[in-house]
Short mmCIF file of C-alpha atoms in Angstrom, two decimals:
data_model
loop_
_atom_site.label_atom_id
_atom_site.label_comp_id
_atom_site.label_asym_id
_atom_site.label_seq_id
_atom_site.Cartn_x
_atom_site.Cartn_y
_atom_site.Cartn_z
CA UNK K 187 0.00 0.00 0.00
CA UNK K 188 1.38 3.56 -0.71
CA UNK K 189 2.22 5.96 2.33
CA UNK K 190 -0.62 8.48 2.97
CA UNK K 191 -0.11 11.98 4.02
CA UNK K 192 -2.06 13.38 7.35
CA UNK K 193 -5.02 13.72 4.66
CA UNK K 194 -5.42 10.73 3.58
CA UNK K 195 -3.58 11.16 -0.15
CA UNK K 196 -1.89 8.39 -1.13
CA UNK K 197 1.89 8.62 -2.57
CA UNK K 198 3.05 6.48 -5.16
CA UNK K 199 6.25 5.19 -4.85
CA UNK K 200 7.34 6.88 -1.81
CA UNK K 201 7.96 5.07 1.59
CA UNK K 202 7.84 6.56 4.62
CA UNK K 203 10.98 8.01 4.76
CA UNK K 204 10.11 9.91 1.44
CA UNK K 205 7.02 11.24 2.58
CA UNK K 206 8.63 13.04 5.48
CA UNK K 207 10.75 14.63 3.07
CA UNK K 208 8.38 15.47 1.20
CA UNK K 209 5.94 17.00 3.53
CA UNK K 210 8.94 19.09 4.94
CA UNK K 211 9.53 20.76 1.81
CA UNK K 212 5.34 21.15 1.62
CA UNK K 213 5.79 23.24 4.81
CA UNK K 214 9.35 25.00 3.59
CA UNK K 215 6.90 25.94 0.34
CA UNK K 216 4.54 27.03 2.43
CA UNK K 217 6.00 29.66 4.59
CA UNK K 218 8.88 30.67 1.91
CA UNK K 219 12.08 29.00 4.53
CA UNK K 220 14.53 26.79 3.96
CA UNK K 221 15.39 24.25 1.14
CA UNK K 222 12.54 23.34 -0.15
CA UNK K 223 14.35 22.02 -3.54
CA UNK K 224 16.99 20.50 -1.17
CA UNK K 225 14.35 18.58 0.81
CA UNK K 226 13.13 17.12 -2.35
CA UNK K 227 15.67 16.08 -3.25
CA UNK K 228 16.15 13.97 -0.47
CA UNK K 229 12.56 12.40 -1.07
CA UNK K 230 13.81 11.89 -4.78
CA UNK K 231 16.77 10.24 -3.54
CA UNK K 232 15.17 8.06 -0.60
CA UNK K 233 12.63 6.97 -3.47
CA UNK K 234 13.70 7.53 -7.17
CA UNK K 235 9.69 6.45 -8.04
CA UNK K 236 7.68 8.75 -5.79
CA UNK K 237 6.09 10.62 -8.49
CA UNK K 238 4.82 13.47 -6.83
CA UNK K 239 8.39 14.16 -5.22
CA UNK K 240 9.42 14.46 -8.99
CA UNK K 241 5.90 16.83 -9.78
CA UNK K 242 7.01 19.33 -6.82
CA UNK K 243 10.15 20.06 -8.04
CA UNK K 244 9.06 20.01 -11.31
CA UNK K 245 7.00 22.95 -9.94
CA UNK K 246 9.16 24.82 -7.70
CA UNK K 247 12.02 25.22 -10.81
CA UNK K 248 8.85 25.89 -13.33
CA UNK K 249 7.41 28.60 -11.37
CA UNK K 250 10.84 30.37 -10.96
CA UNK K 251 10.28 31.94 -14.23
CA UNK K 252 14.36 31.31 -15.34
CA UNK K 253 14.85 30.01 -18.78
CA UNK K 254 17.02 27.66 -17.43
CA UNK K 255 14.78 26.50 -14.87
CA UNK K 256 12.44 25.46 -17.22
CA UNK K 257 14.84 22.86 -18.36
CA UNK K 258 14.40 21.48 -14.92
CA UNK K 259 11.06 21.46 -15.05
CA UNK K 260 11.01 19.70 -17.97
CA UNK K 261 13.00 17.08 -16.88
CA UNK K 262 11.30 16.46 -14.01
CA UNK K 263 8.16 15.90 -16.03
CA UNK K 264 9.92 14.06 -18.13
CA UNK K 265 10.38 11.67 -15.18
CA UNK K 266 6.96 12.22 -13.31
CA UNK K 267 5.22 10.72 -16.21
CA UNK K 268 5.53 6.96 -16.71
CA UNK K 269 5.73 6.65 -13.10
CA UNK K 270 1.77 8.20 -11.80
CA UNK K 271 -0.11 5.60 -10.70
CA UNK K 272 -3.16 7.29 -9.94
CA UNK K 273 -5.63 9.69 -11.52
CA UNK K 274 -4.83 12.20 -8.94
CA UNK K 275 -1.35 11.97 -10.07
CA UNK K 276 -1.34 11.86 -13.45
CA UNK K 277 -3.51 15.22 -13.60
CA UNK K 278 -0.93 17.30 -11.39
CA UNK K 279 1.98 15.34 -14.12
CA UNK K 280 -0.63 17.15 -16.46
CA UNK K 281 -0.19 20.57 -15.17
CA UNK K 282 3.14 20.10 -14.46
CA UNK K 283 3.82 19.64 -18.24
CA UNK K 284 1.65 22.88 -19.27
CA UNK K 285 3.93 24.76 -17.06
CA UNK K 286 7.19 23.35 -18.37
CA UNK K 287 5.70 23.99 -21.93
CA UNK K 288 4.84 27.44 -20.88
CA UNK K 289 0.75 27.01 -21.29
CA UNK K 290 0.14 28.32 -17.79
CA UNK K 291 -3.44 28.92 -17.96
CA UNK K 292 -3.87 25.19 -18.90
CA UNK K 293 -1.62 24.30 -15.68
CA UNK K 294 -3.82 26.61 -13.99
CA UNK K 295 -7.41 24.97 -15.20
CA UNK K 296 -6.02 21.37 -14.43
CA UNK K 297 -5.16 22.53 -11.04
CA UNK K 298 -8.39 24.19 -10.64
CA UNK K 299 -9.99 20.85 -11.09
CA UNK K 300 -7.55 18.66 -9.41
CA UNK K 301 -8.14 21.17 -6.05
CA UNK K 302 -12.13 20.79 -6.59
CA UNK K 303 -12.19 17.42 -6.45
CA UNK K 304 -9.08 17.09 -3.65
CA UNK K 305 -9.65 20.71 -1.38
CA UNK K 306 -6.82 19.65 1.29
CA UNK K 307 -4.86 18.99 -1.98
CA UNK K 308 -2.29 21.68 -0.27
CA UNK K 309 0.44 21.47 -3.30
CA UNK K 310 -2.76 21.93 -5.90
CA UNK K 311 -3.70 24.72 -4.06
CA UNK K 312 -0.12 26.31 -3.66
CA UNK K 313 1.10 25.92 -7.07
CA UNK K 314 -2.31 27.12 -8.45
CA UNK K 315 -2.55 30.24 -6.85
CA UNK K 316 1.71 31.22 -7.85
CA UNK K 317 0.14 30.60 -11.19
CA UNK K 318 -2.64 33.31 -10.96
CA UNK K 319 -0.27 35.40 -9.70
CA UNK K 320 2.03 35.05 -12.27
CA UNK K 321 -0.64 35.26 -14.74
CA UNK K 322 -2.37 37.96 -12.68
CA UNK K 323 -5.85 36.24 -12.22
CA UNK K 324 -6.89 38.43 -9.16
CA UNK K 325 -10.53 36.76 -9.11
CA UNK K 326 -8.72 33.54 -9.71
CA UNK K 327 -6.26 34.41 -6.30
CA UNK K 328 -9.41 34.52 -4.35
CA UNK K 329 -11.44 31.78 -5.45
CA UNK K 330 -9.22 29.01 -5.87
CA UNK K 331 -8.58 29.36 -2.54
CA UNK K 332 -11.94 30.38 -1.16
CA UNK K 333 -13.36 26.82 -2.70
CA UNK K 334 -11.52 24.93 -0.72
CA UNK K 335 -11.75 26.88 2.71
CA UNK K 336 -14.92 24.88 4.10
CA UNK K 337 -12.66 21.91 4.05
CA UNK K 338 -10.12 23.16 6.02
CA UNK K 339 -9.74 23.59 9.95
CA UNK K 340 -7.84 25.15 12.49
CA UNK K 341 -5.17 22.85 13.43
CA UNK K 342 -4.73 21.07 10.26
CA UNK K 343 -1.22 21.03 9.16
CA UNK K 344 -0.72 24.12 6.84
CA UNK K 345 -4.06 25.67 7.76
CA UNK K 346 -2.17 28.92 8.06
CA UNK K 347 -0.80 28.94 4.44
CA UNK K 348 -4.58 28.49 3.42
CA UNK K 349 -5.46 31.95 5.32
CA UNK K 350 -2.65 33.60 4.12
CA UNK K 351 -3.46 32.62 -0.01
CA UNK K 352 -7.13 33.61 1.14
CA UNK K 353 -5.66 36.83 2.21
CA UNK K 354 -3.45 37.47 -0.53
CA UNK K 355 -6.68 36.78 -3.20
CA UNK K 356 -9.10 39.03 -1.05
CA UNK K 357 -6.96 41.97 -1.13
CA UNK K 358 -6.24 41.91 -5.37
CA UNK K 359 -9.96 42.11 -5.11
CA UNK K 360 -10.05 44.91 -3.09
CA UNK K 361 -11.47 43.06 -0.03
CA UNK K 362 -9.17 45.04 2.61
CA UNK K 363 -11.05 44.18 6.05
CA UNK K 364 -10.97 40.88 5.07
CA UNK K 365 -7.82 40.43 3.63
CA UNK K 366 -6.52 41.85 6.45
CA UNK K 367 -8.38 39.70 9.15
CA UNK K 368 -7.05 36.42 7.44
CA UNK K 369 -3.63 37.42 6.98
CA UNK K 370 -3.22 38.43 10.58
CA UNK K 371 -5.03 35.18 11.53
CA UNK K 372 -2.40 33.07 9.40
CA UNK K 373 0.24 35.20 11.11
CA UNK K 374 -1.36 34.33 15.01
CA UNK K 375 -0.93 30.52 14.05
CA UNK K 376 2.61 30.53 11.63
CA UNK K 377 4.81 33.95 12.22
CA UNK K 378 7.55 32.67 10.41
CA UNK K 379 4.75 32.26 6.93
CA UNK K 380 5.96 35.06 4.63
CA UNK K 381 3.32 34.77 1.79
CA UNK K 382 0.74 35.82 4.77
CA UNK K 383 3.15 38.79 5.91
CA UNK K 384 3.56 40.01 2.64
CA UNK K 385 -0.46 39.73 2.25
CA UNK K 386 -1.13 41.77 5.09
CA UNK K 387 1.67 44.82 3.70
CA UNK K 388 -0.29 44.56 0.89
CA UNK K 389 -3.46 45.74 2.29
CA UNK K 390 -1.28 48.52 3.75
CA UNK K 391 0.25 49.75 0.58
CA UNK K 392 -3.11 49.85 -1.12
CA UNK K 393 -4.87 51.61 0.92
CA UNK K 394 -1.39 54.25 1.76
CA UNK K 395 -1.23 52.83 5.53
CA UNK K 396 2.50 53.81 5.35
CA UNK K 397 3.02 53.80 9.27
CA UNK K 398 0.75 50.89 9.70
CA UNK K 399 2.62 49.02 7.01
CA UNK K 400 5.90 49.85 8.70
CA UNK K 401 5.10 48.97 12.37
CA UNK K 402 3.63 45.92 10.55
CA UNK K 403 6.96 45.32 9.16
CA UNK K 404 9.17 46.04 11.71
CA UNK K 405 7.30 44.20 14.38
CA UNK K 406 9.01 41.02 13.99
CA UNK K 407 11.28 40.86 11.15
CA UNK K 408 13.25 37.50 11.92
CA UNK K 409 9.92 35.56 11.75
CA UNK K 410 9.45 36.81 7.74
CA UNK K 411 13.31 37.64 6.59
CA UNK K 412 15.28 34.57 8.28
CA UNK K 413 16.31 31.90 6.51
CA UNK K 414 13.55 33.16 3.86
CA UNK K 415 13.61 33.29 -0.34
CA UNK K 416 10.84 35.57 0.15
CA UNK K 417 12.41 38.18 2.44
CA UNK K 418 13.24 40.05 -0.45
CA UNK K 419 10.57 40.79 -1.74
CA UNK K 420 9.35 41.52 1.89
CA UNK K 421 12.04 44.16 2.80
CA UNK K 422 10.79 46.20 -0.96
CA UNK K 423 7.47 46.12 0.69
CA UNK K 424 9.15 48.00 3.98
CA UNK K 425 11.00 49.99 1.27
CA UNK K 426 7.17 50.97 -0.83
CA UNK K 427 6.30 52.54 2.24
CA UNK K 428 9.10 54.69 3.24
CA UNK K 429 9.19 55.33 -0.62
CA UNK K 430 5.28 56.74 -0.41
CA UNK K 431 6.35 59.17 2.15
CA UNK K 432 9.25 61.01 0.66
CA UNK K 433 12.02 59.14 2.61
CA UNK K 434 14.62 58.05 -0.01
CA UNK K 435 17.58 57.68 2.24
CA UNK K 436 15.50 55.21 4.00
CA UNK K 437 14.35 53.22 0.94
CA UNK K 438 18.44 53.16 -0.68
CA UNK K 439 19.70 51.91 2.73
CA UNK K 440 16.74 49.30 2.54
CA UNK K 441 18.44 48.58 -1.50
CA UNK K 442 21.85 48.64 -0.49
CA UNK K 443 21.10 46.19 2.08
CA UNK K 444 18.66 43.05 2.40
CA UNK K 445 16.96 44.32 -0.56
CA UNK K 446 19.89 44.36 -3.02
CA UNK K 447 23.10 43.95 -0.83
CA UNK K 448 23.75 40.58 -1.75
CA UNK K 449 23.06 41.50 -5.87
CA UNK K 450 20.85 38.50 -6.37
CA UNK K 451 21.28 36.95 -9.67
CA UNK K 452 17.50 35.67 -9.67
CA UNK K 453 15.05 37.22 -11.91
CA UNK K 454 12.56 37.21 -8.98
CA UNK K 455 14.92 39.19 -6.91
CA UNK K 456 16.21 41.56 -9.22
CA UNK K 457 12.52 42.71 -10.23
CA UNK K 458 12.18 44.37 -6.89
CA UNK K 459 15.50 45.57 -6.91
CA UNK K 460 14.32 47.16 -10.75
CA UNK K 461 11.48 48.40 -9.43
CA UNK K 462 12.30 50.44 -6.47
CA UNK K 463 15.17 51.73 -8.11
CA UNK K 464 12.78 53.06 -11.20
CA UNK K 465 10.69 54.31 -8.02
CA UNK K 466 13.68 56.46 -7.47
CA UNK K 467 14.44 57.14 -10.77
CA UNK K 468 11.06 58.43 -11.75
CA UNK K 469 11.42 61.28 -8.71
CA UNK K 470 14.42 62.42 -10.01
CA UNK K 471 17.17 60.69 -7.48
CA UNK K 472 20.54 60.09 -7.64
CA UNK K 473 21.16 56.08 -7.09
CA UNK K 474 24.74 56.47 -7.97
CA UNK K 475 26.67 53.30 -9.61
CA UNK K 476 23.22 51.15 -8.44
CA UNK K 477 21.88 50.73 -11.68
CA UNK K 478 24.90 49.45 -13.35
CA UNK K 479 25.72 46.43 -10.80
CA UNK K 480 21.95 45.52 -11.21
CA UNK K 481 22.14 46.00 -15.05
CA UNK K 482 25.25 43.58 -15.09
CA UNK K 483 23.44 40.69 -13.55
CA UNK K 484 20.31 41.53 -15.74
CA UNK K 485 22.17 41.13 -18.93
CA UNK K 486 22.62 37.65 -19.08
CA UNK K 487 19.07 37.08 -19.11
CA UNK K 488 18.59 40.16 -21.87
CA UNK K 489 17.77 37.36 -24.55
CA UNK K 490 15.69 35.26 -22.41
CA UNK K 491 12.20 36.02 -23.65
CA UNK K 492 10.61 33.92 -21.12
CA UNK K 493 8.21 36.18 -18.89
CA UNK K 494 7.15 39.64 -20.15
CA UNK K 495 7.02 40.71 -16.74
CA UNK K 496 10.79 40.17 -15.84
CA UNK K 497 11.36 42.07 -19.17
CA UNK K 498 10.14 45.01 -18.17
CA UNK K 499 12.12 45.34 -15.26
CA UNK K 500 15.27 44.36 -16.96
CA UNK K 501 14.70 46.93 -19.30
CA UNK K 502 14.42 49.67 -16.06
CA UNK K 503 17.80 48.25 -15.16
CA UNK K 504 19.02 48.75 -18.57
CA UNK K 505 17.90 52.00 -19.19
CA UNK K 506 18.62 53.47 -15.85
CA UNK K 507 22.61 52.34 -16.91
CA UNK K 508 22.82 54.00 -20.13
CA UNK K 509 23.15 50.27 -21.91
CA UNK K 510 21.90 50.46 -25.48
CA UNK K 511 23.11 47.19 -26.46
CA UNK K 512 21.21 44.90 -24.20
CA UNK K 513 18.39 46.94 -24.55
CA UNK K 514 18.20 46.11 -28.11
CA UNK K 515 18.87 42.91 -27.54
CA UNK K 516 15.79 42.09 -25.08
CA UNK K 517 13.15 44.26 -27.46
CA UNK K 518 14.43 41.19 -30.27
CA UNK K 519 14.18 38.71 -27.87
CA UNK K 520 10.66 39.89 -27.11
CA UNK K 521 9.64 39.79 -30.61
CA UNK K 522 10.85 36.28 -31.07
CA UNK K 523 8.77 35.91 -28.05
CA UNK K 524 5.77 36.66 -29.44
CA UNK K 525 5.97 34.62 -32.77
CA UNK K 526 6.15 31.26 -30.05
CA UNK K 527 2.80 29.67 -29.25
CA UNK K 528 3.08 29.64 -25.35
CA UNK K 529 1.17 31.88 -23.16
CA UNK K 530 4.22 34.36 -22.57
CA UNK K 531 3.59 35.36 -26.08
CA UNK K 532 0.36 37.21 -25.60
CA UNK K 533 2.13 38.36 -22.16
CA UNK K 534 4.22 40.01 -24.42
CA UNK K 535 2.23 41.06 -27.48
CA UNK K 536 -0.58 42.34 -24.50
CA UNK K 537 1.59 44.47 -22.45
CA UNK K 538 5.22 43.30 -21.85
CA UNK K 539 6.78 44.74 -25.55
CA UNK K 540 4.68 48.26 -25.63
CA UNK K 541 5.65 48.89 -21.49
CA UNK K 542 9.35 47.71 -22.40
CA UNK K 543 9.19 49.83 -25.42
CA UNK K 544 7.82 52.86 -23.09
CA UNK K 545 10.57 52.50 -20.58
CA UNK K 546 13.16 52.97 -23.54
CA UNK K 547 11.25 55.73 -24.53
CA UNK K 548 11.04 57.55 -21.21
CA UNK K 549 14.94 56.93 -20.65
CA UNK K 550 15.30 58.22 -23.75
CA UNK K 551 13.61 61.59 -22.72
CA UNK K 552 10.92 60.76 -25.29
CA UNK K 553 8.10 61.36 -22.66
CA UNK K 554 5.30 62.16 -24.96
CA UNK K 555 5.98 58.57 -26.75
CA UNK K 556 6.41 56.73 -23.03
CA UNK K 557 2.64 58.36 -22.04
CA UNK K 558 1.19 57.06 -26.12
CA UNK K 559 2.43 53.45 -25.62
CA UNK K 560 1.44 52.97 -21.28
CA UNK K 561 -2.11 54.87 -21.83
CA UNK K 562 -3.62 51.38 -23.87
CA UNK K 563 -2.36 49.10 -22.15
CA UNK K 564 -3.08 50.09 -18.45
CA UNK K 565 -6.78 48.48 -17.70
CA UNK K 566 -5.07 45.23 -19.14
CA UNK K 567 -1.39 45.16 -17.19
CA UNK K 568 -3.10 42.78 -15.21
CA UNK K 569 -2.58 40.11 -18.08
CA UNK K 570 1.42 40.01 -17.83
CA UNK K 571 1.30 38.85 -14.25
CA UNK K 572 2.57 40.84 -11.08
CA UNK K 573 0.14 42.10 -8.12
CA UNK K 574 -1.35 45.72 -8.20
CA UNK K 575 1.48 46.90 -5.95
CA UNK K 576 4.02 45.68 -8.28
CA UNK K 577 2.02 47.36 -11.14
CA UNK K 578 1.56 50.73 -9.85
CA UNK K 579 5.20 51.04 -11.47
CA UNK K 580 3.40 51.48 -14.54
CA UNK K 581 0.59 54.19 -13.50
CA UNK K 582 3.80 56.43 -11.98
CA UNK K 583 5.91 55.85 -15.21
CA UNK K 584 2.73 57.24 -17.20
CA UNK K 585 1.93 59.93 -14.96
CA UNK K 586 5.75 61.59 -14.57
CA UNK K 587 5.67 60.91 -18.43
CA UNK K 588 3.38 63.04 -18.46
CA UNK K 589 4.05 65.83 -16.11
CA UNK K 590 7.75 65.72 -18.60
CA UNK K 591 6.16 66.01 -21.43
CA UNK K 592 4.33 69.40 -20.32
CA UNK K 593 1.03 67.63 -20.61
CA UNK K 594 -0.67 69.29 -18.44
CA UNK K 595 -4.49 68.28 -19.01
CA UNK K 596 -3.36 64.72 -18.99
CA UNK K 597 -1.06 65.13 -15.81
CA UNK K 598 -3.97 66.90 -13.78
CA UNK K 599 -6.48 63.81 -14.70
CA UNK K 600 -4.03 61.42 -14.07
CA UNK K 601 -3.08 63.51 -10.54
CA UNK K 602 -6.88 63.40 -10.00
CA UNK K 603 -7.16 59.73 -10.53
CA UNK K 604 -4.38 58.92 -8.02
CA UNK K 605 -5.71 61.00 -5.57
CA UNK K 606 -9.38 59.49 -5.62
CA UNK K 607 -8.02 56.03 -5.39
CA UNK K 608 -5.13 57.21 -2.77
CA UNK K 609 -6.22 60.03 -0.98
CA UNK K 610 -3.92 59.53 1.78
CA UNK K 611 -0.85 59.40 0.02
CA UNK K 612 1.80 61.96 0.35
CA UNK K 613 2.65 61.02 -3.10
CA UNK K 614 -0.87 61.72 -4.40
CA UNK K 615 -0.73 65.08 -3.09
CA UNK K 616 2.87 65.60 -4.45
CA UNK K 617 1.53 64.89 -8.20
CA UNK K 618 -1.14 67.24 -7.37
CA UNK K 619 0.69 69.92 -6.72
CA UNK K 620 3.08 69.65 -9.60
CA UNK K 621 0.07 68.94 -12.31
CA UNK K 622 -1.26 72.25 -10.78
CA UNK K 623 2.12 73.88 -10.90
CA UNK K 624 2.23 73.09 -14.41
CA UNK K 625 -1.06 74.37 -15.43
CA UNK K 626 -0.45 77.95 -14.31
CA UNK K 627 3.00 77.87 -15.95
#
């Protein structure tokens, strides 16, 4: 008989021995610590047949969005699939090989159904929501978690990761209270999860909480940052805030240490480090030598065409460094890109080439051109993946595009807009007063 986890699904394959490996990298996965790949391994190498040890790796190197870790992925799909010996299995070997193949809203269907008919599926659950957010499914976020809820209960293992995904989906719908609630609930039972942390600064950033989001933030920062592959992208949420209230010495001491101190040379990493640098950028600060270190480790990955949204922010890198060359070299990468059949083709084709080709433009002091090329493609960003916070990037690119290029009906709407939606943002006010500045000029 095959092992079963503590919810009664069976493993193929796997002994015991494998299945505690394997549910410690579940838990790793699920609060963003340790090895998960390393604690895989260990189940692959306990039990060379335990398919689904081969499926979660196959995962965790698919969803890293590296062109070479979709080799990986492949491979271990490659070895997931003569070995499933159960329905159950052979539909997550299913989505596992739409993700290696790039079709990510097929991974994300088969998921879908795979967590309907399995809710404590955990790893169905998991993977499927990364997917929506990489595709940027908001309702998606929220719903594939909120099926399964009911079947859950306090004290199950991982219970908290399934409050901190609800949280996470809630507040891309603009659920705040809620959002809110759940993430703090996840945080009460797990403080070390980092996906529910990050869910509850994201309820602060949205709704311009920017000494909420810092207390939040500061309160315990070795639960979320030690021993973490998410801390990262936790410290540029402590960085968002400071960055919202005018205080750029704190936000480059935040960059030049656990943000970017370290010059990560993974994609994932390096798009926060992009994007609070372009922050910086786009209010007219110095970052010194900053852009070229982060343009260096960018440029290997200039003809990578794999995820329009890790484009973008290479292309921030390489314009904020004055580097023509790889520049060029990503917008052709980009258009091979979009003559592929995978989904990152209509990433691309949607929004990832005319935002890339905006960036050039604005670093090229071709403002006018930057505002033509973001204006279309705004109400569908969503479509290249990324959360709203990570997108805002593009609404302040289009409105200091527009306060450059003197246009000052379009700068007041656009100051108006921002202030409706975040009236208690310093920042609001400060585009305010320089759309207003430039009308009476």
């Amino acid at each position: 008989m095959a092992p079963k986890d503590a919810f009664g699904l069976a493993y193929s394959g796997a002994t015991e021995a494998g299945v505690s490996s394997y549910a410690r990298a579940v838990h790793e996965l699920q609060c963003f610590i340790g090895d998960p790949a390393g604690s895989i391994d260990r189940a692959i190498a306990d039990d060379p047949g335990f398919v689904m040890a081969h499926v979660f790796k196959g995962y965790l190197f698919g969803l890293a969005t590296e062109r070479e870790a979709m080799a990986v992925a492949r491979s271990c799909h490659a070895a997931a699939l003569p070995l499933a010996g159960t329905k159950h299995e052979q539909a997550h070997v299913a989505a596992l090989g739409h993700l290696a193949a790039g079709r990510w809203h097929d991974a994300a269907r088969v998921l879908e159904d795979v967590a309907i008919d399995n809710p404590l599926d955990a790893l169905a659950l998991q993977v499927g929501h990364q997917i929506d957010f990489f595709t940027g499914n908001a309702r998606m976020l929220r719903d594939r978690i909120g099926r399964a809820l009911p079947a859950w209960r306090k004290g199950m293992p991982g219970y908290h990761a399934i409050l901190g995904m609800q949280a996470f989906g809630l507040e891309e719908m603009g659920d705040y209270a809620r959002a809110e609630s759940f993430g703090r609930q996840a945080i009460d039972i797990e403080p070390r999860d980092g996906w529910a942390q990050h869910a509850v600064a994201h309820v602060m950033e949205m709704q311009s909480r920017q000494q909420d989001g810092i207390a939040w933030m500061r309160a315990n920062p070795d639960a979320w940052s030690n021993d973490s592959f998410l801390k990262i992208h936790n410290w540029w949420h402590l960085a968002l805030f400071h960055y919202d209230l005018g205080e750029t010495d704190a936000v480059l001491t935040l960059y030049d240490g656990p943000i970017y101190g370290d010059r990560s040379t993974l994609a994932l990493n390096m798009v926060d480090a992009s994007a609070i640098l372009w922050r910086l950028h786009l209010g007219g600060v110095d970052v010194g030598d900053r852009w070229a270190a982060l343009a260096a480790n960018w440029m290997p990955k200039a003809a990578a065409g794999n995820y329009a949204f890790n484009d973008a922010h290479a292309m921030m890198a390489f314009v904020g460094a004055g580097l023509d060359a790889p520049a060029l070299t990503l917008l052709e990468a980009q258009r091979e890109a979009m003559r592929r059949n995978d989904d990152n083709a209509a990433f691309t084709r949607d929004v990832g080439h005319p935002l890339t080709l905006a960036i050039k433009a604005f670093g090229e002091g071709n403002y006018g051109e930057a505002a033509r090329l973001i204006r279309p493609i705004r109400s569908i960003a969503h479509r290249f993946g990324g959360s709203h916070a990570q997108r805002d990037v593009i609404d302040l690119t289009l409105i200091e595009a527009a306060l450059r290029a003197g246009d000052g009906a379009l700068a007041r709407g656009l100051a108006a807009e921002r202030r409706l939606a975040r009236p208690d943002s310093p920042l609001s006010a400060l585009f305010s007063q320089r759309a207003a500045d430039l009308s009476e000029n």
